[in-house]
Structures are given as C-alpha cells and as structure tokens.
Coordinates of C-alpha atoms and ligand atoms in Angstrom, one line a residue:
M6 CA 11.0 -51.0 115.3
S7 CA 12.8 -51.4 111.9
Q8 CA 11.5 -49.3 109.0
S9 CA 10.1 -52.4 107.2
A10 CA 8.3 -53.6 110.3
Q11 CA 6.8 -50.2 110.8
V12 CA 5.4 -50.3 107.2
V13 CA 3.6 -53.6 108.1
A14 CA 2.3 -52.2 111.4
D15 CA 1.0 -49.1 109.7
Y16 CA -0.7 -51.2 107.0
Y17 CA -2.7 -53.1 109.7
G18 CA -3.2 -50.4 112.3
R19 CA -6.4 -48.5 112.2
R20 CA -7.5 -46.1 114.9
A21 CA -10.7 -46.5 117.0
L22 CA -11.1 -50.1 115.8
G23 CA -12.4 -51.1 119.3
D24 CA -15.3 -48.6 119.1
V25 CA -16.3 -49.8 115.7
I26 CA -16.2 -53.5 116.8
L27 CA -18.2 -52.8 120.0
G28 CA -20.7 -50.7 117.9
A29 CA -21.2 -53.5 115.4
L30 CA -21.6 -56.0 118.3
K31 CA -24.4 -53.9 119.8
E32 CA -26.0 -53.6 116.4
T33 CA -26.2 -57.4 116.2
G34 CA -27.9 -57.5 119.6
K35 CA -24.9 -58.6 121.7
D36 CA -24.4 -57.5 125.3
I37 CA -20.9 -56.0 125.1
E38 CA -20.4 -56.4 128.9
H39 CA -20.9 -60.2 128.5
L40 CA -19.2 -61.3 125.3
T41 CA -18.1 -64.8 124.4
P42 CA -15.4 -65.8 121.9
D43 CA -18.1 -67.1 119.6
D44 CA -19.7 -63.6 119.5
L45 CA -16.4 -62.2 118.2
A46 CA -15.6 -64.9 115.7
P47 CA -16.9 -63.0 112.6
V48 CA -14.4 -60.3 113.2
D49 CA -11.5 -61.6 115.2
E50 CA -10.4 -64.6 113.1
F51 CA -8.4 -62.7 110.6
H52 CA -7.4 -65.4 108.1
S53 CA -8.9 -67.6 105.4
G54 CA -11.6 -70.0 106.7
G55 CA -12.3 -68.0 109.9
R56 CA -13.2 -70.0 113.0
N57 CA -13.6 -73.3 111.1
A58 CA -9.9 -73.0 110.0
T59 CA -8.8 -72.5 113.6
V60 CA -10.8 -75.5 114.8
R61 CA -9.3 -77.6 112.1
L62 CA -5.7 -76.5 112.9
A63 CA -6.2 -77.1 116.6
Q64 CA -7.3 -80.7 115.8
L65 CA -4.3 -81.2 113.5
A66 CA -2.0 -79.9 116.2
E67 CA -3.7 -82.0 119.0
I68 CA -4.0 -79.0 121.3
D69 CA -4.9 -79.8 124.9
G70 CA -5.3 -77.9 128.1
S71 CA -1.9 -78.7 129.5
Q72 CA 0.1 -76.8 126.8
R73 CA 1.7 -73.4 126.9
V74 CA 1.0 -71.9 123.5
L75 CA 2.5 -68.9 121.7
D76 CA 0.5 -67.3 118.9
V77 CA 2.9 -65.5 116.6
G78 CA 1.2 -62.6 114.7
C79 CA -1.9 -63.0 116.9
G80 CA -3.8 -60.1 115.4
I81 CA -6.7 -59.0 117.6
G82 CA -6.6 -62.4 119.3
G83 CA -9.5 -64.6 118.0
P84 CA -7.5 -67.8 117.7
S85 CA -5.8 -67.4 121.1
R86 CA -9.1 -66.8 122.9
Y87 CA -10.7 -69.8 121.1
L88 CA -7.8 -72.1 122.2
A89 CA -7.9 -70.8 125.8
S90 CA -11.7 -71.1 126.2
K91 CA -12.1 -74.4 124.3
F92 CA -9.1 -76.3 125.7
G93 CA -8.1 -74.3 128.8
C94 CA -4.5 -73.8 127.8
Q95 CA -2.4 -70.7 128.6
V96 CA -1.8 -68.6 125.5
N97 CA 0.7 -65.8 124.8
G98 CA -0.1 -63.7 121.8
L99 CA 2.6 -61.5 120.1
D100 CA 1.9 -59.0 117.3
L101 CA 3.8 -56.2 115.5
T102 CA 0.7 -54.0 115.4
A103 CA 0.3 -52.1 118.7
E104 CA -3.4 -51.3 118.0
F105 CA -4.2 -55.0 117.5
V106 CA -2.4 -55.9 120.8
A107 CA -4.3 -53.3 122.8
L108 CA -7.6 -54.4 121.2
A109 CA -6.8 -58.1 121.9
G110 CA -6.3 -57.3 125.6
M111 CA -9.6 -55.4 125.8
L112 CA -11.5 -58.3 124.1
A113 CA -9.8 -60.7 126.5
Q114 CA -11.2 -58.7 129.4
R115 CA -14.6 -58.5 127.9
T116 CA -14.7 -62.3 127.4
R117 CA -13.3 -62.9 130.9
L118 CA -10.3 -64.7 129.5
A119 CA -7.6 -62.3 130.8
D120 CA -6.2 -64.9 133.2
K121 CA -5.6 -67.3 130.3
V122 CA -4.4 -65.1 127.5
T123 CA -1.7 -62.4 127.5
Y124 CA -0.7 -60.2 124.6
R125 CA 2.4 -58.2 123.9
Q126 CA 3.7 -56.1 121.0
G127 CA 6.9 -57.4 119.3
N128 CA 8.5 -58.8 116.2
A129 CA 8.3 -62.5 115.2
L130 CA 11.9 -62.2 114.1
D131 CA 13.1 -61.4 117.6
L132 CA 10.7 -63.2 119.9
P133 CA 10.9 -61.7 123.5
F134 CA 10.7 -65.1 125.2
P135 CA 13.3 -67.5 126.7
D136 CA 14.5 -70.6 124.9
A137 CA 12.2 -73.7 125.2
S138 CA 9.4 -71.8 126.9
F139 CA 6.4 -73.1 124.9
D140 CA 4.9 -76.5 124.1
V141 CA 3.2 -75.2 121.0
V142 CA 4.0 -72.3 118.7
W143 CA 0.9 -71.3 116.6
S144 CA 0.7 -69.0 113.6
Q145 CA -2.1 -68.3 111.2
N146 CA -1.7 -66.0 108.1
A147 CA 1.1 -63.9 109.5
A148 CA 4.3 -65.1 107.6
M149 CA 3.1 -63.5 104.4
N150 CA 4.6 -60.2 105.7
I151 CA 7.9 -61.8 106.6
A152 CA 10.8 -62.2 104.1
D153 CA 13.4 -63.8 106.3
R154 CA 11.7 -67.2 106.8
D155 CA 14.9 -68.9 108.1
R156 CA 15.1 -66.4 110.9
L157 CA 11.3 -66.7 111.6
Y158 CA 11.4 -70.5 111.8
G159 CA 14.6 -70.3 113.8
E160 CA 13.0 -68.1 116.4
M161 CA 9.9 -70.3 116.6
R162 CA 12.1 -73.3 117.1
R163 CA 14.2 -71.6 119.7
V164 CA 11.2 -70.8 122.0
L165 CA 9.8 -74.4 121.6
R166 CA 10.8 -77.1 124.0
P167 CA 12.4 -80.2 122.3
G168 CA 9.5 -82.3 120.9
G169 CA 7.3 -79.2 120.9
R170 CA 5.1 -78.5 117.9
L171 CA 4.7 -75.6 115.4
A172 CA 1.2 -75.3 114.0
L173 CA 1.0 -73.2 110.8
Q174 CA -1.7 -71.9 108.5
D175 CA -0.1 -69.9 105.7
V176 CA -0.6 -68.4 102.3
A177 CA 1.9 -69.7 99.7
A178 CA 2.9 -68.6 96.2
G179 CA 1.2 -70.5 93.5
P180 CA 2.4 -71.3 89.9
G181 CA 0.2 -68.6 88.4
G182 CA 2.4 -65.5 89.2
E183 CA 2.1 -62.6 91.6
P184 CA -1.1 -62.2 93.6
Y185 CA -3.4 -59.2 92.7
Y186 CA -2.9 -56.3 95.0
P187 CA -4.2 -55.1 97.3
T188 CA -4.4 -58.4 99.2
P189 CA -5.7 -58.9 102.8
W190 CA -2.1 -58.7 104.0
A191 CA -0.5 -56.0 101.8
S192 CA -1.4 -53.0 99.7
D193 CA 1.4 -53.8 97.3
K194 CA 4.3 -56.2 96.9
S195 CA 6.7 -54.2 99.1
I196 CA 5.4 -56.0 102.2
S197 CA 4.3 -59.3 100.7
F198 CA 6.6 -62.3 100.7
L199 CA 5.1 -65.6 99.4
F200 CA 7.0 -68.7 98.8
P201 CA 6.0 -72.0 97.2
P202 CA 4.8 -74.6 99.8
Q203 CA 7.7 -76.9 99.0
S204 CA 10.3 -74.2 99.7
T205 CA 8.6 -73.5 103.0
R206 CA 8.7 -77.1 103.9
A207 CA 12.4 -77.3 103.0
A208 CA 13.1 -74.2 105.1
L209 CA 11.3 -75.8 108.1
E210 CA 13.2 -79.0 107.7
R211 CA 16.5 -77.1 107.3
T212 CA 15.7 -75.2 110.6
G213 CA 15.3 -78.4 112.6
F214 CA 11.7 -79.4 112.3
R215 CA 10.2 -82.8 111.3
V216 CA 6.9 -82.6 109.3
V217 CA 4.0 -84.3 111.2
A218 CA 1.1 -83.2 108.9
W219 CA 0.8 -81.1 105.8
Q220 CA -2.6 -80.2 104.2
D221 CA -3.3 -78.2 101.1
T222 CA -6.4 -76.2 101.9
T223 CA -6.6 -74.1 98.7
Q224 CA -9.9 -75.6 97.5
E225 CA -11.7 -74.8 100.7
A226 CA -10.3 -71.2 100.6
L227 CA -11.5 -70.9 97.0
E228 CA -15.0 -72.0 98.0
Q229 CA -15.1 -69.6 100.9
Q230 CA -13.8 -66.7 98.9
T231 CA -16.4 -67.4 96.2
A232 CA -19.2 -67.2 98.8
R233 CA -17.7 -64.1 100.3
A234 CA -17.5 -62.4 96.9
K235 CA -21.2 -63.4 96.2
A236 CA -22.3 -61.9 99.6
L237 CA -20.5 -58.7 98.7
D238 CA -22.1 -58.5 95.2
S239 CA -25.6 -59.0 96.7
G240 CA -24.9 -56.1 99.2
S241 CA -25.5 -58.4 102.2
L242 CA -22.5 -57.6 104.4
P243 CA -23.2 -58.3 108.1
P244 CA -22.4 -55.5 110.6
L245 CA -19.6 -57.6 112.1
G246 CA -17.0 -58.9 109.7
L247 CA -13.5 -58.7 108.4
H248 CA -14.4 -55.6 106.4
I249 CA -13.9 -53.7 109.7
L250 CA -10.3 -54.8 109.9
I251 CA -9.5 -54.4 106.2
G252 CA -11.3 -51.1 105.8
E253 CA -12.4 -49.4 102.6
A254 CA -10.3 -51.7 100.4
F255 CA -12.4 -54.6 101.4
P256 CA -14.4 -55.0 98.2
T257 CA -11.3 -54.8 96.0
V258 CA -9.4 -57.1 98.3
T259 CA -12.2 -59.7 98.3
K260 CA -12.3 -59.8 94.5
N261 CA -8.5 -59.8 94.1
M262 CA -8.2 -62.7 96.5
L263 CA -10.8 -64.7 94.6
R264 CA -9.0 -64.0 91.3
S265 CA -5.7 -64.9 92.8
L266 CA -7.1 -68.2 94.0
Q267 CA -8.8 -69.0 90.7
E268 CA -5.6 -68.3 88.8
Q269 CA -3.4 -70.3 91.2
R270 CA -1.5 -67.2 92.1
V271 CA -1.9 -68.1 95.8
Q272 CA -2.3 -71.5 97.6
L273 CA -3.1 -72.2 101.2
F274 CA -1.8 -74.9 103.5
N275 CA -1.9 -76.1 107.1
A276 CA 1.2 -77.7 108.6
V277 CA 2.2 -79.2 111.9
V278 CA 5.9 -79.8 112.4
E279 CA 7.8 -81.0 115.5
R280 CA 11.1 -79.6 116.9
V281 CA 13.7 -82.3 116.6
Ligands
SAM19 C1 -3.8 -61.3 108.6 S1 -3.3 -60.9 110.2 C2 -3.6 -62.5 111.1 C3 -3.9 -62.3 112.5 C4 -4.2 -63.6 113.3 N1 -3.1 -64.5 113.2 C5 -5.5 -64.2 112.9 O1 -5.4 -65.2 112.2 O2 -6.5 -63.7 113.4 C6 -1.6 -60.9 110.2 C7 -0.9 -60.4 111.5 O3 0.5 -60.6 111.4 C8 1.1 -59.6 112.1 N2 2.5 -59.5 111.7 C9 3.0 -59.3 110.5 N3 4.4 -59.3 110.5 C10 4.7 -59.6 111.8 C11 6.0 -59.7 112.5 N4 7.1 -59.6 111.9 N5 5.9 -59.9 113.8 C12 4.8 -60.1 114.5 N6 3.6 -59.9 113.9 C13 3.5 -59.7 112.6 C14 0.3 -58.3 111.7 O4 0.5 -57.3 112.6 C15 -1.1 -58.9 111.7 O5 -1.7 -58.7 112.9

C-alpha cells in the first residue's frame, strides 16, 4: 500500500470495533445471532443522512435485483447489505481499511447475506476487477480522501459495462473556505481533498460519463447535522451510533461538521452518471 493510502487506512482503522458494535447491539436488546441490516443501520451507514440517504441514492440510480454492483469505499458494509437485502442484487465491496473489510464480512455472516455480498481490501485507484464487470458502481462519502479524481473516475468507468451507471454521494468544497478539522473523514487537511461540485461534474464528463441526475443535498445534511449536534449537547447519544466508528473525536467532529455546513465550507450532492 502507498504511504498516503496507509495514512487514510490508519485514520479509519480501530481495533476491536467488532466487539464494541456487538456489545452495543446487545445493550439495545438485539439478538446478535439473528441480526438484520436494519438493526445495524445506526452504525454501518457511515455517511451524511445514514440509511435514508442510501435509500434515496438507490431510487435515483434505479437499482434492481438483476444488477452486479461494486461499492467503492464500502466501509463496514451497511449500504451494500441494504442493497443486497432490499433488491437481491449481488454486491462486491472494496475498501482500503482492512479492519473495515473484516468487520463487513463478519456482519454479512451475522445478517445471513454472505451469499450476496463479498468484501475485499484494495485501493479505489487500482480496482482489482476486470473491465466491464459491473452494471453499477456505487460510492458514498469515500472520494473525500482521494486527490486523483481523474484516476478514480477512470477506474470506476473501466469496471463498468457500457451503459452502466455510477451512483455517487459525495462531500464537495463550498465557497466558504476549508472545512474545520477534524472532519468525519480526516483529522487534518493532509488526507482531505474536496473539490467544488462543478469541477467534479466536469471531471466525470471528461472521463466519459453522461450526467443522468444531480441533486444538491446540502440543506438536508445541515438539518441532520443540527439534530445530531443537539442530541450530543443533551447527552442523549444512543449506544449504537457513528460515535463508535469516529471514536473520541466524535463531539468535536460533530460540531465542526455543523459549522462547516453553516458557513458553506462543505456541500453535499448525489449524482447518477452513465458510462458513454
Ligand atoms: C466515511 S467512510 C464511508 C464508508 C461507506 N461508503 C459508507 O457510506 O458507509 C469512507 C471510506 O472510504 C474508504 N476509502 C478512502 N480512501 C479509499 C481508497 N483510496 N480506496 C478504497 N477505499 C477508500 C475508507 O477506508 C472508509 O472506509
């Protein structure tokens, strides 16, 4: 792994995450031998908007059960398990962080989805899959750690069949300046690479994609982050939540993300683009 990729993997990787998550599930009264994707949604949808955002992107991308899907930067696998269980499609997940990949596999076993979802460790800039092997490439909140967007989108296009679709949820640079660090994706700017939405759109078009749908979701993200910051202030954090993945920086990260959204330092968007 390159040195810069290792810094990103070290940022996300936390030991014994599986035990902490299973412990929190037990605390909320779940039977950890019979888990459903819904049981895990508070902790395994590691992006703005949580499960609702995944449902929304799946509708926008017109996901159906016949598709072979690749989730790039799949994290611990919440979106991939949702797509597999809701639509019945086969999903491959790829992530840089080995701990996340191992945990995604364990959670697939415990939700009895191991025949539908497969995870492997790897870099989005060098996808370990043949040309034209997927109908859909999916990625939520992963590109913020990736500077070389032309290469990222080029790899995503390569593994898509002609006419296949790329479904993206991403954080973009806003006009207000740098985000406040730490953010949910980076402790400092050395591993954070945000670009304005219009330059991302131009990069996708330059790479050989046609834009099918583009949605600005900044306002929803702001509302959700406001609610999250309020819950934090009132001390009412549930046992199972993203604080488990983010760790002790969670209170600072939550407040920073709210300020960054309020001051238009970050924007969020969903996009569906088609390989031409
Ligand atoms: C904020 S998490 C989002 C995880 C998942 N997409 C979700 O929404 O639940 C970002 C993920 O991107 C992964 N990532 C960052 N850079 C990557 C790269 N170059 N290749 C593969 N995965 C990467 C990280 O390891 C992390 O799991």
